[in-house]
Amino acid sequence: MTNQAPGSILEKAYEKLVSEYRRLDLPDIRVKCFGLNPGWNALIGTGGCCGVAMSFQDNNPHYGTDQTLQDTMYLQSFVGQSLFEVARANMSDPRVSRRSIALTALNALSQPFVTDEMLESKGYKVGIEVKDLVQSDDSMVIVGYGGLVKSYAGRCRELHVTDQRPPDIFKTTIVGTTVSYGPAGITVHSAEENREVLKDADIAIITGSTLVNGTFEEVAGYAKNARIRALYGSSAQLIPDVLFENGINIAMSVAISDPAKFEYDVLNAPDMETALRKHQRKYNAGCI
């Protein structure tokens, strides 16, 4: 356990999880193995606790190999160790590779706290659908271009998307009697425009990958005036208490529904995306 007051969102999550595991007298979770993939890193722990986090290896040219490449011998040193030790040793490291591993541990440790029963016992609302809360006059910003974007196109007055990747890679050129550009109804911005577009947002939906690259506090701060501030994605499985205490009011993530089968498929499926899709249980919880 750290001796200083926590600063980053990962440090705060660590302290919250230490407190909750002690309060509920939960068994210590230890590392069985890590699964590494160009898109995702995974940690398989004892007690059916599994966690994943974005690796940034193949989907963001902003980070080079020196930032994303995993040291397999280093990871081997944690096999059999407590997940709290994995998180503690890596959560303050500036490298994306180490922060990603810290988040896999914290997300795995969070698995007991994202069941509907546990969430409801703490007074959180489950089953929230952000789509049902969107008003036609809202300005919405989604931080991180992904499959979520198409779900909200046409539902609000303005839909803005920001991403660290160059905006042009999301542009589709439509050649007919005239030349036009898609996607229609969506304005894509660079990450450098986060402050400008988020300060006036009514709804901000932020990718969980901000927990990996260390931008969570900055981005959530820009969105402080939004009516709805949601964190989404597989990387966002962090214990919701700490999210709700730090600027988020809706958590939209997934937990592993069948840890044994997930572990098998991490070892045997053609890619980790397949394993994630097959064995994830979606949950939406809010403090609104």
Tab-separated table of C-alpha atoms in Angstrom:
chain	number	residue	atom	x	y	z
A	1	MET	CA	0.000	0.000	0.000
A	2	THR	CA	1.308	3.449	-0.854
A	3	ASN	CA	2.247	5.845	1.934
A	4	GLN	CA	1.396	9.097	0.152
A	5	ALA	CA	-2.033	10.407	-0.732
A	6	PRO	CA	-3.014	9.135	-4.186
A	7	GLY	CA	-2.822	11.552	-7.087
A	8	SER	CA	-3.683	9.942	-10.432
A	9	ILE	CA	-6.931	8.140	-11.151
A	10	LEU	CA	-5.043	4.816	-11.117
A	11	GLU	CA	-3.560	5.572	-7.709
A	12	LYS	CA	-6.986	6.539	-6.394
A	13	ALA	CA	-8.463	3.310	-7.760
A	14	TYR	CA	-5.685	1.329	-6.098
A	15	GLU	CA	-6.420	2.896	-2.706
A	16	LYS	CA	-10.170	2.370	-3.139
A	17	LEU	CA	-9.679	-1.291	-4.020
A	18	VAL	CA	-7.335	-1.880	-1.079
A	19	SER	CA	-10.023	-0.420	1.187
A	20	GLU	CA	-12.841	-2.462	-0.361
A	21	TYR	CA	-10.935	-5.752	-0.298
A	22	ARG	CA	-10.181	-5.178	3.380
A	23	ARG	CA	-13.741	-4.124	4.191
A	24	LEU	CA	-15.245	-7.211	2.565
A	25	ASP	CA	-12.371	-9.526	3.563
A	26	LEU	CA	-11.927	-10.665	-0.037
A	27	PRO	CA	-9.135	-13.120	-0.906
A	28	ASP	CA	-5.924	-11.850	-2.461
A	29	ILE	CA	-5.988	-12.229	-6.260
A	30	ARG	CA	-2.792	-13.449	-7.888
A	31	VAL	CA	-1.479	-13.476	-11.442
A	32	LYS	CA	-1.954	-16.666	-13.444
A	33	CYS	CA	-0.772	-15.233	-16.762
A	34	PHE	CA	-0.765	-12.223	-19.069
A	35	GLY	CA	-2.093	-12.168	-22.622
A	36	LEU	CA	-0.503	-9.682	-24.999
A	37	ASN	CA	-2.005	-8.639	-28.294
A	38	PRO	CA	-1.339	-5.733	-30.707
A	39	GLY	CA	-4.643	-4.172	-29.636
A	40	TRP	CA	-5.101	-5.302	-26.048
A	41	ASN	CA	-3.295	-6.506	-22.958
A	42	ALA	CA	-5.033	-8.933	-20.618
A	43	LEU	CA	-4.385	-10.279	-17.155
A	44	ILE	CA	-5.842	-13.606	-16.028
A	45	GLY	CA	-6.005	-13.770	-12.241
A	46	THR	CA	-7.075	-16.321	-9.681
A	47	GLY	CA	-10.649	-16.339	-8.414
A	48	GLY	CA	-12.076	-15.699	-11.887
A	49	CYS	CA	-10.769	-12.118	-11.947
A	50	CYS	CA	-9.733	-10.936	-15.421
A	51	GLY	CA	-8.919	-7.484	-16.734
A	52	VAL	CA	-8.039	-5.952	-20.075
A	53	ALA	CA	-6.672	-2.585	-21.198
A	54	MET	CA	-5.823	-1.046	-24.543
A	55	SER	CA	-2.223	-1.577	-25.596
A	56	PHE	CA	-1.975	1.225	-28.220
A	57	GLN	CA	0.398	-0.977	-30.238
A	58	ASP	CA	-1.474	-1.117	-33.529
A	59	ASN	CA	-4.132	1.561	-33.321
A	60	ASN	CA	-2.379	4.819	-32.520
A	61	PRO	CA	0.699	6.110	-34.357
A	62	HIS	CA	1.101	8.696	-31.599
A	63	TYR	CA	2.951	6.071	-29.518
A	64	GLY	CA	6.106	4.324	-30.639
A	65	THR	CA	7.464	0.911	-29.741
A	66	ASP	CA	9.461	2.381	-26.877
A	67	GLN	CA	6.138	3.339	-25.282
A	68	THR	CA	4.054	0.245	-26.047
A	69	LEU	CA	6.348	-2.804	-26.265
A	70	GLN	CA	6.002	-5.169	-23.315
A	71	ASP	CA	9.001	-6.701	-21.558
A	72	THR	CA	7.971	-10.355	-21.241
A	73	MET	CA	10.687	-11.182	-18.713
A	74	TYR	CA	9.517	-8.287	-16.557
A	75	LEU	CA	5.938	-9.556	-16.709
A	76	GLN	CA	7.050	-13.075	-15.837
A	77	SER	CA	8.399	-11.730	-12.545
A	78	PHE	CA	4.809	-10.988	-11.502
A	79	VAL	CA	3.366	-14.457	-12.187
A	80	GLY	CA	2.064	-15.767	-8.865
A	81	GLN	CA	2.229	-12.307	-7.309
A	82	SER	CA	-0.665	-10.247	-5.965
A	83	LEU	CA	-2.497	-8.069	-8.467
A	84	PHE	CA	-2.093	-5.225	-5.999
A	85	GLU	CA	1.671	-5.563	-6.428
A	86	VAL	CA	1.298	-5.485	-10.223
A	87	ALA	CA	-0.754	-2.310	-10.000
A	88	ARG	CA	1.479	-0.652	-7.406
A	89	ALA	CA	4.659	-1.308	-9.391
A	90	ASN	CA	3.340	0.054	-12.679
A	91	MET	CA	0.606	2.643	-12.132
A	92	SER	CA	2.939	5.638	-11.741
A	93	ASP	CA	5.212	4.725	-14.640
A	94	PRO	CA	4.959	7.242	-17.525
A	95	ARG	CA	5.229	4.509	-20.178
A	96	VAL	CA	1.963	3.437	-21.797
A	97	SER	CA	3.075	-0.207	-21.665
A	98	ARG	CA	3.418	-0.177	-17.872
A	99	ARG	CA	0.255	1.865	-17.256
A	100	SER	CA	-1.675	-0.573	-19.434
A	101	ILE	CA	-0.481	-3.488	-17.309
A	102	ALA	CA	-1.376	-1.591	-14.121
A	103	LEU	CA	-4.879	-1.028	-15.495
A	104	THR	CA	-5.337	-4.707	-16.398
A	105	ALA	CA	-4.611	-5.503	-12.742
A	106	LEU	CA	-6.927	-2.811	-11.394
A	107	ASN	CA	-9.696	-3.831	-13.785
A	108	ALA	CA	-9.336	-7.482	-12.768
A	109	LEU	CA	-9.465	-6.497	-9.095
A	110	SER	CA	-12.579	-4.438	-9.893
A	111	GLN	CA	-14.500	-7.411	-11.301
A	112	PRO	CA	-16.312	-8.237	-8.019
A	113	PHE	CA	-17.596	-4.647	-7.863
A	114	VAL	CA	-19.302	-4.381	-11.262
A	115	THR	CA	-22.090	-6.916	-10.797
A	116	ASP	CA	-25.601	-5.471	-10.773
A	117	GLU	CA	-26.065	-6.702	-7.204
A	118	MET	CA	-22.965	-4.935	-5.921
A	119	LEU	CA	-23.687	-1.738	-7.850
A	120	GLU	CA	-27.262	-1.580	-6.580
A	121	SER	CA	-26.134	-2.283	-3.017
A	122	LYS	CA	-24.097	0.928	-3.201
A	123	GLY	CA	-27.065	2.932	-4.448
A	124	TYR	CA	-25.975	3.182	-8.068
A	125	LYS	CA	-28.464	2.961	-10.900
A	126	VAL	CA	-27.879	0.064	-13.297
A	127	GLY	CA	-29.029	-0.478	-16.850
A	128	ILE	CA	-28.753	3.191	-17.795
A	129	GLU	CA	-28.887	3.859	-21.530
A	130	VAL	CA	-27.208	7.129	-22.457
A	131	LYS	CA	-29.098	7.074	-25.766
A	132	ASP	CA	-32.335	7.516	-23.800
A	133	LEU	CA	-30.927	10.590	-22.061
A	134	VAL	CA	-29.855	12.423	-25.214
A	135	GLN	CA	-31.999	15.429	-26.106
A	136	SER	CA	-32.417	16.701	-29.651
A	137	ASP	CA	-30.833	20.052	-28.783
A	138	ASP	CA	-27.763	18.545	-27.085
A	139	SER	CA	-24.203	19.065	-28.178
A	140	MET	CA	-22.406	15.746	-27.753
A	141	VAL	CA	-18.701	15.029	-27.757
A	142	ILE	CA	-17.244	11.529	-27.980
A	143	VAL	CA	-13.569	11.297	-27.071
A	144	GLY	CA	-12.135	8.371	-29.035
A	145	TYR	CA	-13.459	7.383	-32.454
A	146	GLY	CA	-14.967	3.907	-32.371
A	147	GLY	CA	-18.096	1.869	-32.999
A	148	LEU	CA	-19.994	3.926	-30.444
A	149	VAL	CA	-20.067	6.939	-32.764
A	150	LYS	CA	-22.660	5.572	-35.184
A	151	SER	CA	-25.058	4.892	-32.288
A	152	TYR	CA	-25.428	8.619	-31.631
A	153	ALA	CA	-25.366	10.098	-35.134
A	154	GLY	CA	-28.604	11.980	-35.765
A	155	ARG	CA	-29.758	11.918	-32.132
A	156	CYS	CA	-28.543	15.378	-31.159
A	157	ARG	CA	-27.998	18.879	-32.503
A	158	GLU	CA	-24.235	18.461	-32.844
A	159	LEU	CA	-21.988	15.411	-32.680
A	160	HIS	CA	-18.271	16.019	-32.322
A	161	VAL	CA	-15.601	13.329	-32.075
A	162	THR	CA	-12.026	13.889	-30.955
A	163	ASP	CA	-9.170	11.452	-31.419
A	164	GLN	CA	-5.390	11.350	-31.111
A	165	ARG	CA	-5.223	9.877	-34.594
A	166	PRO	CA	-5.317	12.288	-37.581
A	167	PRO	CA	-8.924	13.292	-38.425
A	168	ASP	CA	-8.404	12.514	-42.116
A	169	ILE	CA	-8.209	8.756	-41.461
A	170	PHE	CA	-11.894	8.803	-40.489
A	171	LYS	CA	-12.988	10.703	-43.599
A	172	THR	CA	-14.758	8.896	-46.427
A	173	THR	CA	-14.764	10.482	-49.882
A	174	ILE	CA	-18.082	10.022	-51.718
A	175	VAL	CA	-17.792	10.397	-55.488
A	176	GLY	CA	-21.063	10.774	-57.376
A	177	THR	CA	-22.369	13.625	-59.480
A	178	THR	CA	-20.601	15.696	-56.867
A	179	VAL	CA	-17.780	14.906	-54.457
A	180	SER	CA	-18.729	14.931	-50.774
A	181	TYR	CA	-17.216	13.710	-47.554
A	182	GLY	CA	-18.463	11.547	-44.733
A	183	PRO	CA	-19.349	10.589	-42.133
A	184	ALA	CA	-22.372	12.862	-42.430
A	185	GLY	CA	-23.469	14.805	-39.383
A	186	ILE	CA	-20.218	14.186	-37.481
A	187	THR	CA	-17.384	16.654	-36.996
A	188	VAL	CA	-14.044	14.999	-36.258
A	189	HIS	CA	-11.364	16.927	-34.368
A	190	SER	CA	-7.800	16.321	-33.300
A	191	ALA	CA	-7.091	15.685	-29.609
A	192	GLU	CA	-5.562	19.168	-29.423
A	193	GLU	CA	-9.118	20.523	-29.714
A	194	ASN	CA	-10.414	18.627	-26.663
A	195	ARG	CA	-10.609	21.689	-24.435
A	196	GLU	CA	-12.446	23.769	-27.035
A	197	VAL	CA	-15.105	21.206	-27.942
A	198	LEU	CA	-15.638	19.706	-24.470
A	199	LYS	CA	-16.139	22.963	-22.574
A	200	ASP	CA	-19.549	23.496	-24.220
A	201	ALA	CA	-20.653	19.848	-24.350
A	202	ASP	CA	-23.983	18.795	-22.869
A	203	ILE	CA	-22.931	15.155	-23.076
A	204	ALA	CA	-19.348	13.888	-23.029
A	205	ILE	CA	-18.558	10.230	-23.615
A	206	ILE	CA	-14.886	9.532	-22.937
A	207	THR	CA	-12.897	6.470	-23.956
A	208	GLY	CA	-11.432	4.335	-21.186
A	209	SER	CA	-8.114	4.433	-23.022
A	210	THR	CA	-7.568	7.812	-21.341
A	211	LEU	CA	-6.860	5.759	-18.208
A	212	VAL	CA	-3.950	4.124	-20.054
A	213	ASN	CA	-2.332	7.149	-21.665
A	214	GLY	CA	-2.671	9.378	-18.603
A	215	THR	CA	-5.080	11.931	-20.095
A	216	PHE	CA	-8.159	11.040	-18.026
A	217	GLU	CA	-7.913	13.892	-15.520
A	218	GLU	CA	-7.298	16.461	-18.240
A	219	VAL	CA	-10.131	15.311	-20.497
A	220	ALA	CA	-12.668	14.795	-17.687
A	221	GLY	CA	-11.771	18.260	-16.407
A	222	TYR	CA	-12.556	19.837	-19.764
A	223	ALA	CA	-16.010	18.181	-19.630
A	224	LYS	CA	-16.846	19.284	-16.078
A	225	ASN	CA	-19.865	21.345	-17.194
A	226	ALA	CA	-21.493	18.540	-19.187
A	227	ARG	CA	-24.806	17.175	-17.897
A	228	ILE	CA	-23.678	13.625	-18.662
A	229	ARG	CA	-20.048	12.563	-18.342
A	230	ALA	CA	-19.607	8.901	-19.262
A	231	LEU	CA	-16.546	6.675	-19.478
A	232	TYR	CA	-16.816	3.777	-21.915
A	233	GLY	CA	-15.011	0.754	-23.280
A	234	SER	CA	-13.278	-2.418	-22.133
A	235	SER	CA	-10.484	-0.399	-20.514
A	236	ALA	CA	-13.071	1.354	-18.305
A	237	GLN	CA	-13.882	-1.601	-16.011
A	238	LEU	CA	-12.329	0.271	-13.087
A	239	ILE	CA	-14.309	0.160	-9.818
A	240	PRO	CA	-17.101	2.696	-10.512
A	241	ASP	CA	-16.882	4.344	-7.078
A	242	VAL	CA	-13.602	6.003	-7.994
A	243	LEU	CA	-14.944	7.129	-11.372
A	244	PHE	CA	-17.999	8.723	-9.769
A	245	GLU	CA	-15.760	10.483	-7.247
A	246	ASN	CA	-13.625	11.920	-10.063
A	247	GLY	CA	-15.874	13.595	-12.581
A	248	ILE	CA	-17.744	10.690	-14.229
A	249	ASN	CA	-21.431	10.016	-13.613
A	250	ILE	CA	-22.010	7.027	-15.924
A	251	ALA	CA	-19.733	4.009	-16.412
A	252	MET	CA	-20.270	2.014	-19.623
A	253	SER	CA	-18.004	-1.009	-19.714
A	254	VAL	CA	-17.790	-4.797	-19.801
A	255	ALA	CA	-16.756	-7.541	-17.432
A	256	ILE	CA	-15.661	-11.042	-18.374
A	257	SER	CA	-18.705	-13.283	-18.069
A	258	ASP	CA	-16.906	-16.648	-18.187
A	259	PRO	CA	-13.317	-16.311	-16.933
A	260	ALA	CA	-12.392	-19.950	-17.641
A	261	LYS	CA	-13.484	-19.757	-21.275
A	262	PHE	CA	-11.925	-16.312	-21.653
A	263	GLU	CA	-8.613	-17.699	-20.406
A	264	TYR	CA	-8.839	-20.576	-22.883
A	265	ASP	CA	-9.635	-18.261	-25.780
A	266	VAL	CA	-6.883	-15.798	-24.902
A	267	LEU	CA	-4.520	-18.736	-25.448
A	268	ASN	CA	-6.282	-20.235	-28.468
A	269	ALA	CA	-8.501	-17.703	-30.282
A	270	PRO	CA	-7.142	-16.082	-33.472
A	271	ASP	CA	-7.159	-12.684	-31.772
A	272	MET	CA	-8.080	-11.165	-28.430
A	273	GLU	CA	-10.935	-9.160	-29.949
A	274	THR	CA	-12.662	-12.500	-30.627
A	275	ALA	CA	-12.144	-13.621	-27.029
A	276	LEU	CA	-13.451	-10.324	-25.706
A	277	ARG	CA	-16.571	-10.339	-27.874
A	278	LYS	CA	-17.440	-13.915	-26.937
A	279	HIS	CA	-17.098	-13.565	-23.183
A	280	GLN	CA	-17.926	-10.000	-22.227
A	281	ARG	CA	-20.920	-8.889	-20.185
A	282	LYS	CA	-21.905	-5.299	-20.758
A	283	TYR	CA	-22.916	-3.115	-17.847
A	284	ASN	CA	-23.966	0.510	-17.539
A	285	ALA	CA	-24.091	2.101	-14.105
A	286	GLY	CA	-24.655	5.662	-13.020
A	287	CYS	CA	-24.569	8.092	-10.181
A	288	ILE	CA	-27.087	10.612	-11.549
